[in-house]
Coordinates of C-alpha atoms in Angstrom, one line a residue:
M8 CA 0.0 0.0 0.0
P9 CA 1.7 3.3 -1.1
E10 CA 2.3 5.9 1.6
M11 CA -0.5 8.3 0.3
T12 CA -2.9 5.4 0.3
I13 CA -1.9 4.7 3.9
Q14 CA -2.5 8.3 4.9
Q15 CA -5.9 8.3 3.1
A16 CA -6.7 5.0 5.0
M17 CA -5.7 6.6 8.3
D18 CA -7.8 9.7 7.5
L19 CA -10.9 7.5 6.7
A20 CA -10.3 5.4 9.8
M21 CA -10.1 8.5 12.0
T22 CA -13.3 9.8 10.5
H23 CA -15.1 6.6 11.3
H24 CA -13.6 6.6 14.8
Q25 CA -14.6 10.2 15.5
T26 CA -18.2 9.6 14.4
G27 CA -18.6 6.5 16.7
Q28 CA -18.1 3.8 14.1
V29 CA -15.4 2.2 16.1
K30 CA -15.5 -1.3 14.6
E31 CA -15.2 0.1 11.0
A32 CA -12.2 2.2 12.2
Q33 CA -10.6 -1.0 13.7
A34 CA -10.9 -2.8 10.4
I35 CA -9.1 0.0 8.6
Y36 CA -6.4 0.4 11.2
R37 CA -5.7 -3.4 10.8
Q38 CA -5.5 -3.0 7.0
V39 CA -2.9 -0.2 7.5
L40 CA -0.9 -2.5 9.9
S41 CA -1.0 -5.4 7.5
A42 CA 0.7 -3.2 5.0
Q43 CA 3.0 -1.4 7.5
P44 CA 3.3 -3.4 10.7
D45 CA 5.3 -0.6 12.4
H46 CA 2.9 2.3 11.7
A47 CA 3.0 3.8 15.2
N48 CA -0.2 5.9 15.0
A49 CA -2.2 3.0 13.6
L50 CA -1.0 0.9 16.5
H51 CA -1.9 3.7 18.9
M52 CA -5.3 4.4 17.5
L53 CA -6.2 0.7 17.2
G54 CA -5.3 0.3 20.8
V55 CA -7.6 3.2 21.7
A56 CA -10.4 1.6 19.6
M57 CA -9.8 -1.8 21.2
F58 CA -10.2 -0.3 24.7
Q59 CA -13.5 1.3 23.6
T60 CA -14.9 -2.1 22.7
G61 CA -13.8 -3.6 26.0
D62 CA -10.4 -5.2 25.2
S63 CA -8.1 -3.5 27.6
S64 CA -5.3 -6.1 27.4
S65 CA -5.0 -5.7 23.6
A66 CA -5.2 -2.0 24.0
L67 CA -2.3 -1.8 26.3
Q68 CA -0.2 -4.1 24.2
L69 CA -0.8 -2.1 21.0
I70 CA -0.2 1.3 22.6
S71 CA 3.0 0.1 24.4
R72 CA 4.2 -1.2 21.0
A73 CA 3.5 2.2 19.5
I74 CA 5.6 3.8 22.2
S75 CA 8.4 1.4 21.7
I76 CA 8.5 2.4 17.9
D77 CA 8.2 6.2 18.6
G78 CA 8.4 7.1 22.3
A79 CA 8.5 10.8 21.6
V80 CA 4.8 11.2 20.9
P81 CA 3.1 12.6 24.0
D82 CA -0.4 11.5 22.8
F83 CA 0.7 7.9 23.0
H84 CA 1.7 8.2 26.6
N85 CA -1.5 10.0 27.4
S86 CA -3.6 7.4 25.9
L87 CA -1.7 4.8 27.9
A88 CA -2.2 6.8 31.0
R89 CA -5.9 7.1 30.4
I90 CA -6.4 3.4 30.0
L91 CA -4.3 2.6 33.0
L92 CA -6.3 5.0 35.0
L93 CA -9.6 3.6 34.0
I94 CA -8.6 0.0 34.8
G95 CA -7.3 1.1 38.2
R96 CA -3.5 0.8 37.7
L97 CA -3.0 4.2 39.2
E98 CA 0.8 4.3 39.8
E99 CA 1.5 3.3 36.2
S100 CA -1.0 5.8 35.0
I101 CA 0.8 8.5 36.9
Q102 CA 4.1 7.5 35.4
A103 CA 2.7 7.6 31.8
S104 CA 1.0 11.0 32.5
R105 CA 4.2 12.5 33.8
R106 CA 6.1 11.2 30.6
A107 CA 3.4 12.8 28.4
I108 CA 3.8 16.1 30.3
E109 CA 7.6 16.0 30.0
L110 CA 7.1 15.8 26.2
R111 CA 4.4 18.5 26.0
F112 CA 4.5 20.8 29.0
A113 CA 1.1 22.5 28.5
F114 CA -0.9 19.3 28.1
P115 CA -4.3 19.6 29.8
E116 CA -5.5 16.1 29.0
A117 CA -2.4 14.5 30.5
L118 CA -2.6 16.8 33.6
L119 CA -6.2 15.9 34.1
N120 CA -5.4 12.1 34.0
L121 CA -2.6 12.8 36.5
A122 CA -4.9 14.8 38.8
I123 CA -7.6 12.0 38.8
A124 CA -5.0 9.3 39.5
Q125 CA -3.6 11.3 42.4
F126 CA -7.1 11.8 43.7
H127 CA -7.9 8.1 43.7
L128 CA -4.6 7.3 45.4
G129 CA -5.7 9.7 48.2
E130 CA -3.2 12.4 47.4
I131 CA -5.9 15.1 47.6
E132 CA -3.8 18.2 47.9
E133 CA -1.5 17.2 45.0
A134 CA -4.6 16.2 42.9
Q135 CA -6.2 19.6 43.6
S136 CA -3.1 21.5 42.6
T137 CA -2.8 19.5 39.4
A138 CA -6.5 20.0 38.6
R139 CA -6.1 23.8 39.0
K140 CA -3.2 23.7 36.6
V141 CA -5.5 22.1 34.1
I142 CA -8.0 24.9 34.6
E143 CA -5.3 27.6 34.2
L144 CA -4.5 26.0 30.8
S145 CA -8.1 25.2 29.8
P146 CA -10.5 27.4 31.8
Q147 CA -13.6 26.1 30.1
N148 CA -12.7 22.4 30.6
P149 CA -15.8 20.8 32.2
Q150 CA -14.0 17.6 33.1
A151 CA -11.4 19.5 35.0
W152 CA -14.0 21.5 36.9
N153 CA -15.9 18.3 37.7
A154 CA -12.7 16.6 39.0
L155 CA -11.8 19.7 41.1
G156 CA -15.4 19.6 42.5
A157 CA -14.9 15.9 43.5
M158 CA -11.7 16.8 45.3
L159 CA -13.3 19.7 47.2
R160 CA -16.2 17.5 48.1
E161 CA -13.8 14.8 49.5
Q162 CA -12.3 17.6 51.7
G163 CA -15.7 18.6 53.0
K164 CA -15.6 21.9 51.1
S165 CA -19.2 21.5 49.9
N166 CA -20.0 25.1 48.9
E167 CA -16.8 25.3 46.7
A168 CA -17.5 21.8 45.3
I169 CA -21.0 22.9 44.4
D170 CA -19.6 26.0 42.6
A171 CA -17.2 23.7 40.7
F172 CA -19.9 21.3 39.5
Q173 CA -22.1 24.2 38.5
T174 CA -19.2 25.6 36.5
A175 CA -18.7 22.3 34.8
L176 CA -22.3 22.2 33.8
K177 CA -22.2 25.8 32.6
F178 CA -19.6 24.6 30.0
Q179 CA -21.3 21.3 29.3
S180 CA -24.9 21.4 30.3
K181 CA -25.6 17.6 29.7
F182 CA -22.6 16.4 31.6
V183 CA -24.2 13.6 33.6
E184 CA -21.3 12.9 36.0
A185 CA -21.1 16.6 37.0
A186 CA -24.8 16.8 37.4
T187 CA -24.9 13.7 39.6
N188 CA -22.0 15.0 41.7
L189 CA -23.9 18.3 42.2
A190 CA -27.0 16.4 43.3
G191 CA -25.0 14.1 45.7
T192 CA -23.2 17.1 47.3
H193 CA -26.5 18.8 47.9
R194 CA -27.9 15.6 49.4
E195 CA -25.0 15.0 51.8
T196 CA -25.1 18.6 53.1
G197 CA -28.8 18.2 53.9
R198 CA -30.1 20.5 51.0
L199 CA -32.6 18.0 50.0
A200 CA -34.9 20.3 47.9
E201 CA -31.9 21.3 45.9
A202 CA -30.7 17.7 45.6
I203 CA -34.1 16.6 44.3
E204 CA -34.1 19.3 41.7
A205 CA -30.6 18.4 40.7
Y206 CA -31.4 14.6 40.4
R207 CA -34.4 15.6 38.3
N208 CA -32.0 17.4 36.0
V209 CA -29.9 14.3 35.8
I210 CA -33.0 12.4 34.6
V211 CA -33.7 15.1 32.0
I212 CA -30.1 14.7 30.7
A213 CA -30.2 10.8 30.9
P214 CA -33.9 9.8 31.0
D215 CA -33.1 6.1 30.7
W216 CA -30.2 5.9 33.1
P217 CA -31.5 3.8 36.0
T218 CA -28.9 5.0 38.5
G219 CA -30.1 8.5 38.1
H220 CA -33.7 7.4 38.9
Y221 CA -32.4 5.3 41.9
N222 CA -30.5 8.3 43.3
L223 CA -33.6 10.4 43.1
A224 CA -35.7 7.6 44.8
L225 CA -33.3 7.4 47.8
T226 CA -33.6 11.2 48.2
L227 CA -37.4 11.2 47.9
L228 CA -37.6 8.4 50.5
L229 CA -35.3 10.3 52.8
T230 CA -37.8 13.2 52.8
G231 CA -40.7 10.9 53.4
D232 CA -42.2 11.0 49.9
F233 CA -42.8 7.4 49.7
K234 CA -45.4 7.5 47.0
Q235 CA -43.1 8.9 44.3
G236 CA -40.0 7.4 46.0
W237 CA -41.1 3.8 45.5
I238 CA -41.9 4.4 41.9
E239 CA -38.5 5.7 41.2
H240 CA -37.0 2.9 43.4
E241 CA -38.1 0.3 40.9
W242 CA -35.5 1.5 38.5
R243 CA -32.8 -0.1 40.6
C244 CA -33.5 -3.5 39.1
Q245 CA -32.3 -2.1 35.8
I246 CA -28.9 -1.3 37.2
K247 CA -26.3 -3.7 35.8
E248 CA -23.0 -2.0 36.5
P249 CA -20.8 -2.4 38.4
R250 CA -23.1 -5.3 39.3
P251 CA -26.8 -6.0 39.1
V252 CA -28.9 -4.7 42.1
C253 CA -31.6 -7.4 41.6
L254 CA -31.5 -10.9 40.5
D255 CA -33.3 -11.8 37.3
F256 CA -35.2 -14.9 36.3
Q257 CA -36.9 -16.4 33.3
F258 CA -40.3 -16.8 35.0
P259 CA -42.7 -13.8 35.3
R260 CA -42.3 -10.9 37.7
W261 CA -45.0 -10.8 40.3
R262 CA -47.0 -7.6 40.2
G263 CA -49.1 -8.0 43.4
Q264 CA -52.1 -9.9 41.9
P265 CA -53.8 -12.8 43.8
L266 CA -51.6 -15.9 43.7
D267 CA -54.4 -18.4 43.9
G268 CA -52.2 -21.1 45.4
K269 CA -49.3 -20.5 43.1
R270 CA -45.7 -20.2 44.3
L271 CA -43.8 -17.0 44.6
L272 CA -40.1 -16.7 44.9
I273 CA -39.1 -13.6 46.9
H274 CA -35.4 -12.9 46.6
C275 CA -33.2 -10.8 48.7
E276 CA -31.1 -8.0 47.3
Q277 CA -28.4 -5.7 48.6
G278 CA -27.4 -6.0 52.3
F279 CA -28.3 -8.1 55.3
G280 CA -30.1 -5.1 56.9
D281 CA -32.3 -4.7 53.8
T282 CA -33.4 -8.4 54.1
I283 CA -34.1 -8.1 57.8
Q284 CA -36.0 -4.8 57.4
F285 CA -38.2 -5.9 54.5
V286 CA -38.8 -9.5 55.3
R287 CA -41.7 -8.2 57.4
Y288 CA -43.7 -7.8 54.1
V289 CA -43.6 -11.6 53.4
S290 CA -46.7 -12.2 55.4
L291 CA -48.6 -9.6 53.3
A292 CA -47.5 -11.5 50.1
A293 CA -48.6 -14.8 51.7
S294 CA -52.0 -13.3 52.3
R295 CA -52.5 -13.2 48.6
S296 CA -53.2 -17.0 48.9
G297 CA -49.9 -18.2 47.6
Q298 CA -46.9 -20.3 48.8
I299 CA -43.7 -18.3 49.5
V300 CA -40.2 -19.4 48.7
M301 CA -37.6 -17.1 50.1
L302 CA -34.1 -16.8 48.5
C303 CA -31.8 -15.1 51.0
Q304 CA -28.1 -14.8 52.0
P305 CA -26.6 -17.9 53.7
E306 CA -26.0 -16.0 57.0
L307 CA -29.7 -15.3 57.3
V308 CA -31.2 -18.7 56.4
R309 CA -31.8 -20.0 59.9
L310 CA -33.2 -16.6 61.0
V311 CA -35.6 -16.3 58.1
K312 CA -36.9 -19.8 58.4
Q313 CA -38.9 -18.9 61.5
I314 CA -40.7 -15.9 59.7
N315 CA -44.5 -16.4 59.5
G316 CA -45.7 -16.9 55.9
I317 CA -42.5 -18.4 54.5
D318 CA -43.0 -22.0 53.2
Q319 CA -39.4 -22.7 52.1
V320 CA -36.0 -21.0 52.4
V321 CA -33.2 -21.4 49.9
T322 CA -29.9 -19.6 49.4
Q323 CA -27.5 -18.8 46.6
G324 CA -26.2 -22.0 45.0
D325 CA -29.2 -24.1 46.0
P326 CA -31.4 -25.6 43.3
L327 CA -34.5 -23.5 43.0
P328 CA -37.8 -25.3 43.4
T329 CA -40.5 -24.8 40.7
V330 CA -42.2 -21.5 41.2
D331 CA -44.6 -19.4 39.1
F332 CA -43.5 -15.9 39.8
H333 CA -40.6 -14.0 41.4
C334 CA -40.3 -10.6 43.1
P335 CA -37.3 -8.7 44.5
L336 CA -37.8 -8.2 48.3
L337 CA -37.5 -4.4 48.2
S338 CA -40.3 -4.2 45.6
L339 CA -42.9 -5.3 48.2
P340 CA -43.3 -1.8 49.7
Y341 CA -44.1 -0.5 46.3
L342 CA -46.6 -3.3 45.5
F343 CA -48.4 -2.7 48.8
N344 CA -48.5 1.1 48.4
T345 CA -46.6 1.7 51.6
E346 CA -46.9 5.2 53.1
L347 CA -45.4 6.3 56.4
Q348 CA -48.7 5.6 58.1
S349 CA -49.0 2.1 56.6
I350 CA -45.6 0.6 57.3
P351 CA -46.3 -2.9 58.6
Q352 CA -46.1 -2.7 62.4
N353 CA -45.8 -6.4 63.2
V354 CA -42.7 -5.8 65.4
P355 CA -41.3 -8.0 66.8
Y356 CA -41.3 -10.3 63.7
I357 CA -37.9 -12.0 64.4
S358 CA -37.2 -14.0 67.5
S359 CA -34.3 -16.1 68.7
D360 CA -34.2 -19.9 69.2
A361 CA -35.2 -20.6 72.8
E362 CA -32.5 -23.1 73.4
E363 CA -29.8 -21.0 71.8
S364 CA -31.0 -18.0 73.9
L365 CA -30.7 -20.1 77.1
Y366 CA -27.2 -21.0 76.1
W367 CA -26.2 -17.4 76.0
R368 CA -28.1 -16.6 79.2
R369 CA -26.1 -19.2 81.0
R370 CA -22.8 -18.0 79.5
L371 CA -23.7 -14.5 80.7
G372 CA -24.5 -15.8 84.2
N373 CA -21.5 -14.2 85.8
H374 CA -22.6 -10.7 84.7
Q375 CA -26.3 -10.8 85.8
S376 CA -25.8 -7.9 88.3
K377 CA -24.6 -5.6 85.5
L378 CA -26.4 -3.9 82.7
K379 CA -25.5 -5.8 79.6
I380 CA -25.0 -3.6 76.5
G381 CA -24.0 -4.7 73.0
L382 CA -21.8 -2.5 70.9
V383 CA -21.2 -2.1 67.1
W384 CA -19.2 0.7 65.8
K385 CA -18.4 -0.2 62.2
G386 CA -20.5 -1.3 59.2
G387 CA -19.4 -3.4 56.2
K388 CA -16.3 -1.8 54.6
F389 CA -17.8 -2.3 51.1
H390 CA -20.8 -0.2 51.8
I391 CA -20.7 2.9 49.5
E392 CA -21.1 5.3 52.4
D393 CA -19.4 3.4 55.2
R394 CA -16.9 6.2 55.8
L395 CA -19.9 8.4 56.8
R396 CA -21.7 5.9 59.0
S397 CA -18.9 4.1 60.8
I398 CA -17.0 5.5 63.8
T399 CA -13.7 4.4 65.5
F400 CA -13.7 2.4 68.8
K401 CA -12.0 5.6 70.3
H402 CA -15.2 7.5 69.8
L403 CA -16.9 5.2 72.4
Q404 CA -14.3 5.7 75.1
P405 CA -16.4 8.1 77.2
L406 CA -19.1 5.5 77.7
F407 CA -16.7 3.0 79.3
K408 CA -16.2 5.3 82.4
L409 CA -19.8 4.4 83.6
P410 CA -19.9 1.7 86.3
N411 CA -22.1 -1.5 86.5
I412 CA -22.1 -2.2 82.8
Q413 CA -20.9 -5.3 81.0
W414 CA -20.0 -4.3 77.4
I415 CA -20.6 -7.1 74.9
S416 CA -18.9 -6.7 71.5
L417 CA -21.2 -7.4 68.5
Q418 CA -18.6 -6.1 66.2
K419 CA -17.1 -8.8 64.0
E420 CA -13.3 -8.7 63.6
S421 CA -12.9 -6.4 66.5
R422 CA -10.0 -8.5 67.8
A423 CA -8.2 -8.0 64.5
E424 CA -8.2 -4.3 65.4
G425 CA -6.2 -5.1 68.6
I426 CA -9.0 -3.7 70.8
L427 CA -8.4 -4.6 74.5
L428 CA -10.8 -3.5 77.2
A429 CA -11.3 -5.3 80.5
D430 CA -15.0 -4.7 80.5
L431 CA -15.6 -5.6 76.9
V432 CA -16.5 -9.3 76.3
D433 CA -15.9 -10.4 72.7
W434 CA -17.6 -13.8 71.7
T435 CA -18.0 -12.8 68.1
D436 CA -15.9 -15.7 66.9
D437 CA -18.8 -17.9 68.1
L438 CA -21.4 -16.0 66.1
K439 CA -21.5 -17.9 62.8
D440 CA -24.7 -16.4 61.5
F441 CA -27.5 -14.0 62.4
A442 CA -29.4 -16.6 64.3
D443 CA -26.4 -16.9 66.7
T444 CA -26.3 -13.1 67.0
A445 CA -30.1 -13.0 67.6
A446 CA -29.7 -15.5 70.5
L447 CA -27.0 -13.3 72.1
V448 CA -28.9 -10.0 71.5
D449 CA -32.0 -11.6 73.1
N450 CA -30.1 -11.5 76.5
L451 CA -28.9 -8.0 76.2
D452 CA -30.6 -4.9 77.9
L453 CA -29.5 -2.4 75.2
V454 CA -27.7 -2.3 71.9
I455 CA -25.8 0.8 70.9
T456 CA -24.8 0.7 67.3
V457 CA -24.1 2.6 64.1
D458 CA -26.2 2.0 61.1
T459 CA -25.6 -1.7 60.6
A460 CA -27.5 -5.0 60.1
V461 CA -27.3 -5.6 63.8
A462 CA -29.5 -2.5 64.3
H463 CA -32.1 -4.0 62.0
L464 CA -31.9 -7.4 63.8
A465 CA -32.3 -5.9 67.3
G466 CA -35.0 -3.6 66.1
A467 CA -36.9 -6.4 64.4
M468 CA -36.7 -8.4 67.7
G469 CA -38.2 -5.5 69.6
K470 CA -35.0 -4.8 71.6
V471 CA -34.0 -1.4 72.9
V472 CA -31.6 0.1 70.4
W473 CA -29.7 3.4 70.4
M474 CA -28.4 4.2 66.9
L475 CA -25.7 6.7 66.1
L476 CA -26.4 8.4 62.7
P477 CA -24.4 10.6 60.4
F478 CA -25.7 14.1 59.5
V479 CA -27.5 12.8 56.4
P480 CA -28.2 9.2 57.0
D481 CA -29.4 6.3 54.8
W482 CA -32.9 7.1 53.5
R483 CA -34.8 4.8 55.9
W484 CA -33.9 6.8 59.0
M485 CA -35.2 10.0 57.4
L486 CA -34.4 13.4 59.0
G487 CA -35.5 15.5 61.9
R488 CA -36.8 12.7 64.2
D489 CA -35.3 10.7 67.0
D490 CA -37.5 7.6 66.4
S491 CA -38.0 5.2 63.5
P492 CA -41.3 4.4 61.8
W493 CA -39.9 1.0 61.0
Y494 CA -38.8 -0.1 64.5
P495 CA -40.6 1.3 67.5
T496 CA -37.8 0.5 70.0
I497 CA -35.0 2.2 68.1
Q498 CA -33.9 5.7 69.4
L499 CA -31.9 7.8 67.0
F500 CA -28.9 10.0 68.0
R501 CA -27.9 12.2 65.1
Q502 CA -24.9 14.3 64.1
P503 CA -25.9 18.0 64.2
S504 CA -23.3 18.7 61.5
R505 CA -21.2 16.6 59.2
G506 CA -18.5 14.7 61.0
D507 CA -19.5 15.7 64.5
W508 CA -19.7 12.4 66.4
N509 CA -19.0 14.0 69.8
T510 CA -22.4 15.5 70.1
P511 CA -24.4 12.3 69.7
I512 CA -21.9 10.3 71.8
D513 CA -22.4 12.9 74.6
Q514 CA -26.2 12.5 74.3
V515 CA -25.8 8.7 74.5
L516 CA -23.6 9.1 77.6
N517 CA -26.2 11.3 79.3
S518 CA -29.0 8.9 78.4
L519 CA -27.0 6.0 79.6
Q520 CA -26.3 7.5 83.0
S521 CA -30.1 7.6 83.5
F522 CA -30.5 4.1 82.1
V523 CA -27.9 2.7 84.5
N524 CA -29.5 4.5 87.5
E525 CA -32.9 3.0 86.6
F526 CA -31.5 -0.5 86.1
P527 CA -32.8 -2.8 88.9
R528 CA -30.2 -4.8 90.8

């Protein structure tokens, strides 16, 4: 293929590539490479195109080969940096970005990749400085403003972050990521009206994006707008990335109609707490004259088996019995038109096994003269907002000064943290599932916890629970109240401002002093 023909082919491939015809562009890049195997830009652009169609391994190989042929082209290093960034190889991405910047000092795209990689590595100050350099070079760059906003948000500089996200949207009005970040920042600072408006704008930009609807749902539910909130909440089952929220089956979805003796598979979704909270709806589904098969997490099987209305319990990996319909567990509030006033109030709806409870009562026998209080201070580390809801063990230190209390750890892996306290009993190694935990909790006088599955368990058992909540909590705890419409025995202690755990801890301490004084001995 003559050189001019190769150039024409490259021009045609680039045109296809820029107009979204990626596979057509790939085919032409390959034709160029069959004629000239060391054509560096064809290798580079084919690598970019391969990444766009999901083949990151081939992309890295092709671009690395292009660099080996001509390492003086800054765009090659920048493309390598971008792909390494997107697949999470952050240190390597930083190296490639720095090489691109060495070759072209004023290179906003490479600086932006560097800033984002620094941010994800936790180098917030360095990342922010780099992002501001991008903005100096490219003042109307929406991606740079969005990145800067994310960094300011991480630092708790919410007002500045909001300004940055709004600037990004000024330069690119349909920038979904910036619009979502703006809404999320409003939400976490308690500006719920602004958050709802911003999430509605996200839906205008991307009407078929399920995550946008889901985010709106969680904010509506937080405000107590259950009617519209449950409708938007149904979009969660269309979320497929990074993993599906709901399971999917070949048999029909149940829509709340009479079952007339047919079998309904109700399947859990999301966390343990969600299953415990919403399993109360199973009796309502069973009242539609059907047989209920419950698919739940292995850790909850023994606990769920004793719920009224459930005919059979299976878990992931078990063969499914023949059923007629399926329904995600968290769709039941929608199907039963749940409003604040109509939340099923069948608490307690979970109980412990009598023999297992007796076992723990005997084991606690040496501490009968003391108030027995269970403690949980951390949630699951994979929860998207765990950094907001969890506290350190050190936060609880003021509580341990009170006399006549036997503290019982309900925190799994607390020993791994090296926590040593004479008055803290830790039997969590013996708690193999939630039925074991329920039997221990049954013998406690009080549970003090952050927002975890243990709070749901104790609340569903009708035990007294004091829960420590962040300034803007998960939707189910709502705002502006110290009680829960879901669990009548839970009392809520809230942060008055973001990050302030001292105030709710002090409130718990004051309440606990009264609780100890009133405890019969």
